């Protein structure tokens, strides 16, 4: 735990450097480091809080809930999922859902439950750096497998080669943080076939953990595939951080689809994790989720922001992966050493996270969930950075 | 995790039995099983929520906070602690505090941080049953040591005998759940001396974890000692569940006093645990705590409830430990087998938790944080139960 706490993330290092600069009076700083949405929560959230406070007793609002959350909240979520992803042969209900402290809490409880110490969990690089902590906390190995060049789709053959008799799970997130890639049905089909084959071959369950904080944030008519439709042993870890702009409230859930091997036993295990490690959603926030489960995500907001920064940077000449979803730009660094590039960008007031923390080389991540003005006003600094290098040096 | 989730607590078994009875139309049920306060949250909580919603932006209210919580909230708590427990040579500040998802989250993160797999954590029986899960989740041994007969004060000699080269911590809670005992300064002094001696002898840090969800709920002018005053390597795990009647909001903190060995390293480790296992307090609730850190606990409410049930039961003839704090009665069962007694009480509609779940024999626990009416209306049923047995049978 000391290593996790003292070994600062690249994001935290950037944050502290920018604080120091601000104290020196420097004000031209554009902080693109963290995925903390500046888009306000929808009005319905405030209304839900007011309604809850006005109509319920203190005990109803603030009393203990079951560790898996209030049944009425789980039913509201199940109804929403059935509307969007249900069909006759596949309905979700409250007993498939466990409310958690965000997707982070969901992942934490899931990994605690399904793994034994020493097992492997595969992640696809570039990957969200916190996955490493969630995995290593339970004394498991975080095994990174590169995605495909250019498309950043899963490289199923490479994943297959990484699977061994101690592999317990593969974590995916579509749309992806940091690349914005939305996985295609074809690649998920291929991944599912391979995993099924490996389950048979190794005679053990291999879970596909679908981490979905950005599920609804998809652009240009892209369809984000519903992962449980492809693979039976999928566990979905969801967060309302982005769809309702509530990251600090730590509101999320685990969905255990009925198709999962030993569904009830896994569900009981997750209840045990909730009891033992306490990644539980707060009670007032549960009431908010119950009332807001059907509110759509602010996709238009993020589409507008993407437009500003994506076109701004490509017009200058930057090689940027066009994101089909989420709210990050994956930018090829102007020199191969991503740390040196991030340092140089910092001299221009631009806070960009170097890719090594994501298990990848020669890129930086820009988070565009900030205010529009921050995006547009940063473009001259990006131009100056470009001029400084004279374009790509590799 | 499966064992924790499927191995139901005695409290949950009682709860399910009572639900079944209610479905059969039985209405004379007095549920004394769970410590879920019916005392409403103080008005200041509602005002704090309204004030926060009215004066802050969505991003300020619902945005990410640092994993250890907002600095302004930690400062408000430190100020409150300094007012109550500070003196010139010992001030707490924000860098001694980590906000957590309740005391449960605080214990979970603390045990995750300070232990290695295979180590021992000592608890004092009768003890809060969830301690076992918090300890075993990290592959450590939960070693129960009996408290002293009659007084339920720690038996320091017995604890000393239980300490071995793999002991990492002792958990205490004063006032105690389930007995209501408030530990005396003398016994804490003796415990601290012994632990200091053992630290030297074994050349390792042995933490005293002071779990304090009931800290302020103390009656009759009793003083609840401030544990860090007695022992340098104390870690305080606090919850606002009872003092502000907010159990569902999971609001608590870890205090690492400056006296703790390698303070900064431990603090970083706890930050790591917050990052890896996500026992983090929600952001709106943090704003509430900032505004309500100085609100006194509803002691008078609980004193009145204690009066009703304690005198009601002792008048009938029950042998009840008079609680000096918290809101539980520890009742000697009318027969030696506490499960059989609990079952018989259930036939009279009385839900009492048998003591074996607390690591102890021949008692039941009654939680009196319910409504006054529930307490007073239960007395005829307690009389009928008494008559059924004809008084104590052992």
XYZ file of N, CA, C and O in Angstrom, chain A residues 53 57-64 283-284, chain B residues 35-46 49 213-214 216-217 238-251 285 288-289 292 295-299 301-302 305 327 369-370:
228
model
N -34.934 15.039 -0.112
C -34.887 15.726 1.177
C -36.280 16.173 1.617
O -36.582 16.218 2.810
N -38.085 10.572 5.160
C -37.601 10.791 6.521
C -36.078 10.679 6.550
O -35.458 10.096 5.650
N -35.499 11.221 7.590
C -34.056 11.138 7.780
C -33.599 9.685 7.717
O -32.580 9.360 7.091
N -34.369 8.803 8.357
C -33.987 7.390 8.382
C -34.039 6.774 6.981
O -33.180 5.972 6.606
N -35.029 7.188 6.188
C -35.103 6.675 4.817
C -33.949 7.201 3.962
O -33.413 6.499 3.116
N -33.577 8.454 4.189
C -32.523 9.062 3.366
C -31.137 8.584 3.794
O -30.307 8.242 2.961
N -30.896 8.591 5.122
C -29.531 8.413 5.609
C -29.293 7.101 6.340
O -28.201 6.868 6.850
N -30.366 6.260 6.470
C -30.194 5.008 7.205
C -29.339 4.008 6.437
O -29.051 4.191 5.252
N -28.921 2.954 7.137
C -28.161 1.894 6.469
C -28.949 1.347 5.296
O -30.163 1.184 5.370
N -26.121 6.443 0.772
C -27.567 6.223 0.688
C -28.295 7.354 -0.051
O -29.188 7.083 -0.858
N -27.933 8.616 0.189
C -28.605 9.710 -0.524
C -28.325 9.605 -2.022
O -29.227 9.793 -2.856
N -27.947 -2.021 14.549
C -27.605 -0.716 15.117
C -27.815 0.415 14.123
O -26.894 1.168 13.834
N -29.037 0.512 13.612
C -29.360 1.512 12.587
C -30.215 2.594 13.248
O -31.395 2.411 13.476
N -29.613 3.737 13.578
C -30.286 4.742 14.412
C -31.590 5.253 13.825
O -31.647 5.637 12.659
N -32.648 5.248 14.651
C -33.904 5.879 14.265
C -33.933 7.344 14.676
O -34.844 8.081 14.300
N -32.943 7.783 15.446
C -32.848 9.198 15.796
C -32.563 9.951 14.497
O -31.640 9.594 13.767
N -33.372 10.976 14.178
C -33.115 11.670 12.903
C -31.800 12.449 12.931
O -31.320 12.837 14.000
N -31.245 12.663 11.753
C -30.064 13.516 11.636
C -30.432 14.917 12.118
O -31.575 15.338 11.972
N -29.505 15.641 12.718
C -29.816 17.001 13.184
C -30.210 17.904 12.009
O -29.786 17.668 10.874
N -30.996 18.929 12.295
C -31.440 19.859 11.233
C -30.262 20.438 10.458
O -30.378 20.748 9.276
N -29.137 20.577 11.130
C -27.973 21.180 10.469
C -27.523 20.359 9.258
O -26.908 20.908 8.348
N -27.797 19.059 9.261
C -27.417 18.236 8.104
C -28.234 18.655 6.884
O -27.686 18.894 5.810
N -29.557 18.761 7.086
C -30.403 19.190 5.966
C -29.993 20.589 5.506
O -29.891 20.856 4.292
N -26.861 20.442 3.447
C -27.107 19.965 2.076
C -27.708 21.104 1.243
O -27.261 21.392 0.136
N -17.010 4.557 16.574
C -18.301 5.048 16.085
C -19.199 5.590 17.193
O -20.131 6.340 16.906
N -18.915 5.197 18.454
C -19.786 5.612 19.559
C -19.101 6.617 20.480
O -19.567 6.856 21.591
N -18.866 9.712 21.243
C -19.546 10.777 22.005
C -20.739 10.263 22.804
O -21.270 10.997 23.648
N -21.163 9.017 22.510
C -22.387 8.532 23.157
C -22.032 7.855 24.474
O -21.870 6.639 24.571
N -12.916 6.564 12.908
C -14.132 7.232 13.388
C -15.244 7.156 12.348
O -14.986 7.057 11.146
N -16.486 7.247 12.832
C -17.637 7.311 11.939
C -18.618 8.359 12.429
O -18.784 8.536 13.644
N -19.277 9.049 11.494
C -20.360 9.976 11.824
C -21.717 9.280 11.802
O -22.746 9.946 11.938
N -21.721 7.952 11.634
C -22.974 7.192 11.545
C -23.888 7.461 12.721
O -25.101 7.580 12.559
N -23.317 7.505 13.906
C -24.120 7.633 15.107
C -24.175 9.076 15.585
O -25.231 9.561 15.963
N -23.054 9.785 15.544
C -23.051 11.145 16.091
C -23.917 12.067 15.244
O -24.534 12.991 15.771
N -23.987 11.846 13.927
C -24.854 12.666 13.071
C -26.008 11.847 12.481
O -26.727 12.341 11.614
N -26.175 10.615 12.944
C -27.246 9.731 12.441
C -27.222 9.612 10.910
O -28.231 9.793 10.232
N -26.050 9.297 10.367
C -25.864 9.199 8.915
C -25.253 7.865 8.490
O -24.335 7.842 7.655
N -25.745 6.737 9.038
C -25.031 5.483 8.760
C -24.938 5.136 7.278
O -23.913 4.651 6.817
N -26.017 5.420 6.524
C -26.010 5.054 5.110
C -25.071 5.890 4.269
O -24.719 5.504 3.151
N -24.651 7.049 4.795
C -23.788 7.938 4.000
C -22.319 7.538 4.051
O -21.503 8.075 3.303
N -21.989 6.606 4.939
C -20.617 6.078 5.009
C -19.599 7.224 5.115
O -18.788 7.438 4.223
N -19.715 7.943 6.215
C -18.831 9.088 6.447
C -17.980 8.829 7.680
O -18.510 8.663 8.781
N -21.304 14.533 0.812
C -21.260 14.235 2.245
C -20.052 14.907 2.898
O -20.112 15.353 4.043
N -21.055 18.244 3.826
C -21.918 18.210 5.006
C -21.055 18.101 6.267
O -21.266 18.828 7.246
N -20.087 17.214 6.237
C -19.231 17.028 7.418
C -18.477 18.321 7.718
O -18.341 18.723 8.888
N -20.785 20.424 9.609
C -21.411 19.848 10.820
C -20.399 19.214 11.773
O -20.802 18.498 12.701
N -21.216 19.699 15.486
C -22.549 19.406 16.028
C -22.449 18.292 17.071
O -21.857 17.247 16.806
N -23.021 18.517 18.258
C -22.928 17.459 19.281
C -23.817 16.254 18.951
O -24.823 16.383 18.252
N -23.430 15.095 19.455
C -24.199 13.860 19.237
C -25.480 13.901 20.079
O -25.522 14.572 21.116
N -26.525 13.173 19.647
C -27.823 13.197 20.343
C -27.816 12.306 21.586
O -28.577 11.336 21.672
N -26.980 12.660 22.562
C -26.799 11.796 23.740
C -28.094 11.666 24.538
O -28.439 10.587 25.014
N -31.168 11.728 23.660
C -32.075 10.773 23.026
C -31.761 9.348 23.461
O -32.642 8.576 23.845
N -30.475 9.024 23.395
C -30.089 7.648 23.708
C -30.160 7.374 25.202
O -30.450 6.267 25.639
N -33.738 6.512 25.876
C -34.043 5.166 25.392
C -33.448 4.109 26.318
O -34.080 3.108 26.649
N -25.265 2.201 22.328
C -26.723 2.033 22.461
C -27.150 0.577 22.343
O -28.070 0.227 21.609
N -31.392 1.712 19.590
C -31.416 2.961 18.814
C -32.709 3.080 18.005
O -32.791 3.859 17.067
N -33.728 2.292 18.416
C -35.021 2.328 17.726
C -35.917 3.413 18.339
O -35.473 4.190 19.171
